[in-house]
Structure formats: structure tokens, C-alpha cells
Coordinates of C-alpha atoms and ligand atoms in Angstrom, one line a residue:
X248 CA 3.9 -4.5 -12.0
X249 CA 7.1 -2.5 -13.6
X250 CA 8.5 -0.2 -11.2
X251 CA 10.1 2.8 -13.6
X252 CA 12.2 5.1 -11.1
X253 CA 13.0 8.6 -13.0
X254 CA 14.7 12.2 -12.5
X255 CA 14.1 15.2 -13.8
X256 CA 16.3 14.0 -16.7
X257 CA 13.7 11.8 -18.1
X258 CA 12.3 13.8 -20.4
X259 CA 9.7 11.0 -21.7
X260 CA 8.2 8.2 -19.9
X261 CA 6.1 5.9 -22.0
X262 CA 6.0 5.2 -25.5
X263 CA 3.2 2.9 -25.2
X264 CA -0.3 4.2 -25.2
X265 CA -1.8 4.6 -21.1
X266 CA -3.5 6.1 -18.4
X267 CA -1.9 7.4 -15.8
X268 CA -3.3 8.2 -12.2
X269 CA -0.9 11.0 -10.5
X270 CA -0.7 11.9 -7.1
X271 CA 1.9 11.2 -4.0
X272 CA -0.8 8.8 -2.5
X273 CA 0.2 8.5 0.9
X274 CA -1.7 5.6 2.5
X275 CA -3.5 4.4 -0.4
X276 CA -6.8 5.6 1.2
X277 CA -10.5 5.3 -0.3
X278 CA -10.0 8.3 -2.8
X279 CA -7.2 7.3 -3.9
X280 CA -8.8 3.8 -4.7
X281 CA -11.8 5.6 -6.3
X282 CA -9.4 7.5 -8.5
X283 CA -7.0 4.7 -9.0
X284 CA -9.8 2.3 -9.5
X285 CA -11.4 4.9 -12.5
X286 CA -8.1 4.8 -14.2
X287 CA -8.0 1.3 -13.9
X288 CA -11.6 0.5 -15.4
X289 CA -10.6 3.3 -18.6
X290 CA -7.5 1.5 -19.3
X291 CA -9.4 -1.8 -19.4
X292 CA -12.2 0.1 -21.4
X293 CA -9.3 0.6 -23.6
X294 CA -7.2 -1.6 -23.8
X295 CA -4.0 0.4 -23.1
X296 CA -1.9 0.7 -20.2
X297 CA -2.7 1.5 -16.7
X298 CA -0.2 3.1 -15.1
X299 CA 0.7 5.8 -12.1
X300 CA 3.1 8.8 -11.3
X301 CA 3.9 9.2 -7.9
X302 CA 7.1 11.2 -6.5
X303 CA 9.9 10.3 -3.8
X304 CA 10.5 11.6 -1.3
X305 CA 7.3 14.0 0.0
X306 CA 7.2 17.8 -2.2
X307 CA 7.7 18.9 1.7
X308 CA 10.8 17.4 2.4
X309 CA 12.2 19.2 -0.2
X310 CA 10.5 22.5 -0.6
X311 CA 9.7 22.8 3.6
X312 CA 13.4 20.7 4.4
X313 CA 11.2 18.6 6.6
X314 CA 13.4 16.2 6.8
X315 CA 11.5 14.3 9.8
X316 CA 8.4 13.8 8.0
X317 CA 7.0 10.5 8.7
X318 CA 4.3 8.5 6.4
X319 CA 1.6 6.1 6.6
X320 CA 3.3 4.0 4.2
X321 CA 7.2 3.6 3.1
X322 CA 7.8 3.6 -0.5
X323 CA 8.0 -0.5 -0.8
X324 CA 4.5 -0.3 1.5
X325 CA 2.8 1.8 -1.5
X326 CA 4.7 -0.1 -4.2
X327 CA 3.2 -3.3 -2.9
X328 CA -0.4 -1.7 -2.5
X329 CA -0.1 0.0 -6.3
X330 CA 0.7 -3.5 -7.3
X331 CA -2.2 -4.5 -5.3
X332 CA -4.6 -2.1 -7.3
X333 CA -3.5 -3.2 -10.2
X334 CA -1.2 -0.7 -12.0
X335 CA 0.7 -2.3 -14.8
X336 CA 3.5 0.4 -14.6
X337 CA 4.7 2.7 -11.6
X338 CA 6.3 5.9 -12.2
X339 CA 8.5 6.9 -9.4
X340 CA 9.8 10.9 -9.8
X341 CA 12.4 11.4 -7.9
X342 CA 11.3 14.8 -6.7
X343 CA 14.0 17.5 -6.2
X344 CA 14.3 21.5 -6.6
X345 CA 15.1 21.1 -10.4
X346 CA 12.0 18.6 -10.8
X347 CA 9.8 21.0 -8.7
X348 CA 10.9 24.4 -11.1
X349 CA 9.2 22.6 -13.6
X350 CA 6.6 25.0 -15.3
X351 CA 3.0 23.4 -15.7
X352 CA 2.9 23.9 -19.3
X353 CA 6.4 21.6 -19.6
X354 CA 5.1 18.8 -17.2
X355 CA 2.0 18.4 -19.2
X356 CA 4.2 18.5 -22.6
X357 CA 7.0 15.6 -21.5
X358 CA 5.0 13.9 -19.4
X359 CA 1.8 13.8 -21.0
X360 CA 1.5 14.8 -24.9
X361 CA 5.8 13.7 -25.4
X362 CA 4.4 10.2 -23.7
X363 CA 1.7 8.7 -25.1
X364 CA -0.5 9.8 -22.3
X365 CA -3.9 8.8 -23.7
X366 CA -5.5 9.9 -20.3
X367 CA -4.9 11.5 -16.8
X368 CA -7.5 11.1 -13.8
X369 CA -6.0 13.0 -10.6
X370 CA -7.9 14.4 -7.8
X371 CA -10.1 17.4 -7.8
X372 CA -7.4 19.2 -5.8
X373 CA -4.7 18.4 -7.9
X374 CA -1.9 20.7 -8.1
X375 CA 1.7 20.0 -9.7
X376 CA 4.2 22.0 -11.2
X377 CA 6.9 25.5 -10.2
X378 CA 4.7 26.7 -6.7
X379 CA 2.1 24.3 -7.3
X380 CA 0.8 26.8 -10.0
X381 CA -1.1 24.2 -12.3
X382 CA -4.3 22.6 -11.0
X383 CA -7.4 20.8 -12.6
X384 CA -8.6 24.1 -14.6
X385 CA -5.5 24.2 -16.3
X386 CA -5.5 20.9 -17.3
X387 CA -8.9 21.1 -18.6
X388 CA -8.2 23.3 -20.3
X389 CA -5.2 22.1 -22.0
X390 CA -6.9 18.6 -22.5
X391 CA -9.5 20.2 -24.7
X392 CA -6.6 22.4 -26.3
X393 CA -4.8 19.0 -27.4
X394 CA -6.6 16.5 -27.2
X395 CA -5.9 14.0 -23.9
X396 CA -8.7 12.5 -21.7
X397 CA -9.1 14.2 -18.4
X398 CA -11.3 12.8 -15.7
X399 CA -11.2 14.7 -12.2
X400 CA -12.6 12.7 -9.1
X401 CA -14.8 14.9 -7.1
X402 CA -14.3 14.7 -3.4
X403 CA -14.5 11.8 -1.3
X404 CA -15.6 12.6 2.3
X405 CA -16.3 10.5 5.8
X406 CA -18.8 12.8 8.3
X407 CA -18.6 15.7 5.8
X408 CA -15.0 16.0 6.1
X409 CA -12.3 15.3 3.0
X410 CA -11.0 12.1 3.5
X411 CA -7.0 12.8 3.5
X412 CA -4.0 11.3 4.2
X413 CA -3.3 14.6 6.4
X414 CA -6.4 13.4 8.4
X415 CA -5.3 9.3 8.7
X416 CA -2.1 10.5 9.9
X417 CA -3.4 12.3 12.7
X418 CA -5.8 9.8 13.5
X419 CA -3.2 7.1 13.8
X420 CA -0.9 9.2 15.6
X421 CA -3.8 10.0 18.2
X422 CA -4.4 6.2 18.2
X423 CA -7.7 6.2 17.0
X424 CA -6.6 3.4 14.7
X425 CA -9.9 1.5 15.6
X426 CA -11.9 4.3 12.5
X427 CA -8.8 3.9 10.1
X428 CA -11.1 1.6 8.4
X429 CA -13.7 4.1 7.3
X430 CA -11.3 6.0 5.7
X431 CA -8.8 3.5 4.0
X432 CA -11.1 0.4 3.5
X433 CA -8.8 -1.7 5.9
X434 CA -6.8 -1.4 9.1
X435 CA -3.7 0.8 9.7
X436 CA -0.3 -1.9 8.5
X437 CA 2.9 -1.4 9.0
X438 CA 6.0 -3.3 7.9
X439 CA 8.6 -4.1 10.6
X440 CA 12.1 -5.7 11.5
X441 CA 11.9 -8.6 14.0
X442 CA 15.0 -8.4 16.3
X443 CA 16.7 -11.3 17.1
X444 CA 16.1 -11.0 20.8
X445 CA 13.4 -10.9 23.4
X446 CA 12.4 -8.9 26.4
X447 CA 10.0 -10.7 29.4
X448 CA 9.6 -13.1 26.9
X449 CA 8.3 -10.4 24.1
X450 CA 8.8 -10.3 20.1
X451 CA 10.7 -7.1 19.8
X452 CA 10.2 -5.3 16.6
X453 CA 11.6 -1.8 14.7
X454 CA 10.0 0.0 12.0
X455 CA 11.5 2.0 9.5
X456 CA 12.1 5.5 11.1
X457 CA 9.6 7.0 8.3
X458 CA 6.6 5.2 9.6
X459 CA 4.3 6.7 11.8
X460 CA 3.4 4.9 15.4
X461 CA 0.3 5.3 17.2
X462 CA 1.3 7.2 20.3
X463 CA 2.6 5.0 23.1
X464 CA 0.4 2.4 24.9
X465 CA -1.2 -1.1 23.9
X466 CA -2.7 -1.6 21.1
X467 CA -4.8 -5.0 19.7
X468 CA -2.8 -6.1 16.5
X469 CA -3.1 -9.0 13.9
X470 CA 0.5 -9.8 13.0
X471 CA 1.2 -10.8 8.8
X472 CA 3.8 -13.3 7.5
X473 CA 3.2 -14.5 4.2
X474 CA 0.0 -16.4 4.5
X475 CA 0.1 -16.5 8.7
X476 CA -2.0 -14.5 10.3
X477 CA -2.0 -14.4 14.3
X478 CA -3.1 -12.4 17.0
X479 CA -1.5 -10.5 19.4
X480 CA -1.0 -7.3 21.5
X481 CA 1.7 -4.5 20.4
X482 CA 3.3 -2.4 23.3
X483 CA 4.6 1.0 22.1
X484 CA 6.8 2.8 24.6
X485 CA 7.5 6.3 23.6
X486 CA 7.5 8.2 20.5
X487 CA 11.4 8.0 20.3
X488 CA 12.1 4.9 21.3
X489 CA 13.0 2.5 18.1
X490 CA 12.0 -0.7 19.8
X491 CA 8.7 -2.0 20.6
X492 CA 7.3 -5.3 21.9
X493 CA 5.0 -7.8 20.5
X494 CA 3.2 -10.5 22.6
X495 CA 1.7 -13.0 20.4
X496 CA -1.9 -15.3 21.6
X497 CA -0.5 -18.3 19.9
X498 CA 3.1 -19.1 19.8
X499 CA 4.9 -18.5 16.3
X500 CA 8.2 -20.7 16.2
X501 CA 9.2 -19.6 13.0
X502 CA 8.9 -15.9 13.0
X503 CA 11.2 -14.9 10.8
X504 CA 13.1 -11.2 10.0
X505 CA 10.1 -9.4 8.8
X506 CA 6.1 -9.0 9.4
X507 CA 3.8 -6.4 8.9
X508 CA 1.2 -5.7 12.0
X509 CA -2.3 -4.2 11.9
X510 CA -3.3 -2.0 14.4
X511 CA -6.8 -3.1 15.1
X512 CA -8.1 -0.9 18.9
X513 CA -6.1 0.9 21.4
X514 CA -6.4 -1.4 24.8
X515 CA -7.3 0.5 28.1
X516 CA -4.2 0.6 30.4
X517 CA -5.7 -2.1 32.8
X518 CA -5.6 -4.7 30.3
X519 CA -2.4 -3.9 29.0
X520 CA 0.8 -5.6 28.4
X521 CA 2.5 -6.2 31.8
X522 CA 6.4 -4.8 30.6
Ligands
FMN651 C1 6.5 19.3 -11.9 C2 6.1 19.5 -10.5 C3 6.5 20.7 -9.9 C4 6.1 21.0 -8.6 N1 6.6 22.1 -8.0 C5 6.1 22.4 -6.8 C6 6.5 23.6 -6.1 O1 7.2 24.4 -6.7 N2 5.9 23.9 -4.9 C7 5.1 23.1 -4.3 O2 4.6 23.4 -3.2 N3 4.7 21.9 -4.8 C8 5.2 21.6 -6.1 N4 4.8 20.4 -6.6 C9 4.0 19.5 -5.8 C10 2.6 19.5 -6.2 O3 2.0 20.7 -5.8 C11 1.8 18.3 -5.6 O4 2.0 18.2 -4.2 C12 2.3 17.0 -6.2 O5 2.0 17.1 -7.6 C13 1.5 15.8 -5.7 O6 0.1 16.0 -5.8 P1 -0.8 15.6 -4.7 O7 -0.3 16.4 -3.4 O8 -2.2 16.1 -5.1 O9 -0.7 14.2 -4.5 C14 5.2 20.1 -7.9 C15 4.7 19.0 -8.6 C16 5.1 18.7 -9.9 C17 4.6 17.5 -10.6
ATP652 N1 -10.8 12.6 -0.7 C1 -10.4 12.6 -2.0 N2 -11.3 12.6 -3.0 C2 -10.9 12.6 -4.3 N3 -9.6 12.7 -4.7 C3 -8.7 12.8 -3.7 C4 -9.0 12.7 -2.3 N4 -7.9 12.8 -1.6 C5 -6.9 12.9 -2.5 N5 -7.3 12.9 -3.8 C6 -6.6 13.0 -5.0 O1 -5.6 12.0 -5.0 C7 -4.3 12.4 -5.6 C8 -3.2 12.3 -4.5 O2 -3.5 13.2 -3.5 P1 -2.6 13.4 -2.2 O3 -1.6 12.4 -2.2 O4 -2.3 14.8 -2.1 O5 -3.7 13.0 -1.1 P2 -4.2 13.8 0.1 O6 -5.0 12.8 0.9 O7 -4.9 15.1 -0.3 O8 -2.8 14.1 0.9 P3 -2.5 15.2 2.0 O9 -3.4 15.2 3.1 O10 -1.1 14.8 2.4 O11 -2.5 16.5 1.2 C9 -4.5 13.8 -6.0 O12 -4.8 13.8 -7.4 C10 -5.7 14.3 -5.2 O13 -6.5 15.3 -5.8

């Protein structure tokens, strides 16, 4: 997968003929695959590009200046998982107030018709462009005026409810990461620093300060390197606190600087970690 990182200064994208998927896509969740994975069988169908627009950082952090905000995935985390779902090209926008006074009307006309945009799928929620004016009417109707393919992926809901990155990352940060599955179609994973120390004999690890923890307490984890998997228990302390310690079932000599863990089930205090 290409990785294309662009500013408002890119004016065109794409010369080749695709279809693009746009959205911010915060933890990769099951709409997002169904609207990824529709893009994905079209392109095939058509033997042009698949490819997706996402922005960096959050619309909030600029527009709200919430700087703080956390995610369920870092950048790299979703550039892995895009390459994972098999886009051929990424389109990172680097999203800033200029980016964000873009009218509707121009996004669709640089970033679509000026790019060889055969077809867009979003979300039936979709919204882009200055104060989130344009949405999936607009597009609609815009397609039919020119010509592009529009598909619009109706909404995809667990127990009635809209399944949402907004919802996963409460869940997560309740640590009800046992029913992440349900929503994302795998466990909650994070990417983490090992530190080159230990306490009571622990693994201690750091995550990147824009990944969000489940709150504090023991939680069952399966810990990644490479092709290693192994079990373990993770022991988070407090919501500031940077460090956290692993205790892994089997011993792993050659840990090295980085793993990701999967939060599998929040353990009850009595079987906890003794820290
Ligand atoms: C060109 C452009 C301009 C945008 N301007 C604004 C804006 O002024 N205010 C706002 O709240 N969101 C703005 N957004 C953010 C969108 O409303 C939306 O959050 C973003 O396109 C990601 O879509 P998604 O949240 O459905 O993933 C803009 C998006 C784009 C593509
Ligand atoms: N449950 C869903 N069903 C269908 N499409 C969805 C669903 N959730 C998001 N989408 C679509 O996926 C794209 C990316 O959406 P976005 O990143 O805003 O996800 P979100 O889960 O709604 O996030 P947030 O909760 O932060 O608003 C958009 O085109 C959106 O319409």
C-alpha cells in the first residue's frame, strides 16, 4: 500500500482511475469494513484503483482545539489496518483551518471530478467540507449532475444502536473491552514501547500518549510480536500514569522494543496482579 500524505495545497490527487472510501475511520470498526470492503469489491469489479482519504490529526483538534483527544488507533495503527483491508493507495489530508474552509462544491471538484475519481462510497452520515455543510444528498446529487459513482452504506448497528467509534471509545475506556469484538470484528490492540527495565519482575510498557487505556485495573491480554503470540495479564495504574506493567504466562527472552497487546476481559480485583 502507497501512503500519499497531502495539504491543502494538493489541489489533485490521482491521475489514475479509483475508488476512494472517505472518512477519519477511527478504529477500523465493522462499518467501516462494510464500507471499505464495498469499495474494495467495486474497484476489483473494475479494475481500477482502490484507494481511501482519511485526515490527520481529528476535524476536533483543530476546529474544538482539543488538543488532548485520544484515539482507538494512532495514525501508523490505521495505516497498518488500511493496508490490512486492502487499499492500494492512502490519502492522508493533513487537516488544518485552511483545509477545513474548503467549500463542498471545491472538495468534490479537486478531489473528485480534477482526480479521476471514478467512484466515492462514504457513510450514510457523511459530512465534509466549510462547517460540515456537504453531506450524502449533496453528493447525490452532484454525482448524477456529473457523472461519478456514489454508493452510501446505510447504518450498521449492534443492539439497535449505531456502531461508532464514539461508542468503542467509551466502551474501552469503561473497560468493557470483553464486547469490543461485536463492534470491531476483533479485540481492542494497542501498539506499545517496551522499557528497558522491570518492576517486581514485570514487563513495563508505554503507549503513545494518543492511545486510549482502559481505566485502571487488570486486564487479560494476549501480547503480539511478529508472529509470537503469548499470554499474559496487563496492570494499568491510573489514567495519568505513562507506565504500565505486563506479566507474561510464559517467559519471552527476547522481547524486544515494541509489541502490540490485546485487551481480551477485565479481571476482578481478587485475581489481580500482586504490584
Ligand atoms: C474539505 C473539508 C472541510 C471540512 N470542514 C469542516 C468544518 O468546517 N467544520 C467541521 O466541523 N467539520 C469539517 N470537516 C470535517 C467533516 O465534517 C468530517 O468530520 C470529515 O469529513 C470526516 O468524516 P467522518 O467524520 O464521517 O469520518 C471538513 C471536512 C472536509 C473534507
Ligand atoms: N455504523 C456505521 N454504518 C455505516 N457507515 C458508517 C458507520 N459508522 C461510520 N460510518 C461511515 O464511515 C465513514 C467514517 O466515519 P467516522 O470516522 O466519522 O466514524 P464514526 O464511527 O461515525 O466516528 P465518530 O463516532 O468519531 O463520529 C463515514 O463515511 C461514515 O458515514
Amino acid at each position: 500500500m502507497e501512503v500519499i500524505n497531502l495539504t491543502h495545497l494538493d489541489d489533485q490527487i490521482s491521475q489514475k482511475p479509483h475508488i476512494m472510501a472517505i472518512g477519519f475511520f477511527d478504529g477500523v470498526h465493522l462499518g467501516h469494513q462494510e464500507l471499505l470492503n464495498r469499495a474494495k469489491e467495486l474497484a476489483k469489479k473494475q479494475n481500477v484503483l482502490f484507494t481511501a482519504m482519511t485526515f490527520s490529526p481529528h476535524p476536533d483538534e483543530v476546529l474544538k482545539g482539543n488538543k488532548n483527544r485520544k484515539y482507538l488507533m494512532t495514525l501508523p495503527e490505521k495505516i497498518k489496518k488500511m493496508e490490512a483491508m486492502g487499499v492500494d493507495k492512502l490519502f492522508v489530508m493533513e487537516f488544518d483551518r485552511t483545509f477545513a474552509s474548503l467549500l463542498p462544491a471545491d472538495f468534490i471538484q479537486r478531489y473528485i471530478l480534477n482526480s479521476n475519481t471514478k467512484h466515492v462510497v462514504v457513510g450514510f452520515d457523511f459530512t465534509f467540507g466549510f462547517k460540515a455543510q456537504g453531506n450524502t444528498q449533496l453528493l447525490r446529487k452532484e454525482s448524477k449532475k456529473s457523472g461519478f459513482g456514489l454508493s452510501v452504506i446505510p447504518k450498521k448497528t449492534y443492539l439497535q444502536e449505531k456502531i461508532s467509534s464514539t461508542l468503542i471509545r467509551g466502551l474501552v475506556q469503561e473497560g468493557n473491552v470483553n464486547v469490543v469484538p461485536y463492534y470491531v470484528g476483533s479485540n481492542y490492540e494497542v501498539s506499545v514501547n517496551i522499557l528497558p527495565y522491570k518492576i517486581n519482575g514485570n514487563i513495563v510498557v508505554q503507549p503513545s500518549d494518543k492511545s486510549i487505556f482502559p481505566r485502571p485495573g487488570t486486564y487479560a491480554v494476549k501480547v503480539k510480536q511478529g508472529t509470537k503470540t503469548l499470554h499474559g495479564k496487563f496492570h494499568q495504574y491510573s489514567n495519568s500514569r505513562a507506565d504500565n506493567e505486563l506479566k507474561l504466562n510464559e517467559p519471552a527472552h527476547e522481547l524486544g522494543d515494541v509489541c502490540s497487546i490485546e485487551f481480551i476481559s477485565r479481571i476482578n480485583v481478587s485475581e489481580s496482579l500482586s504490584v
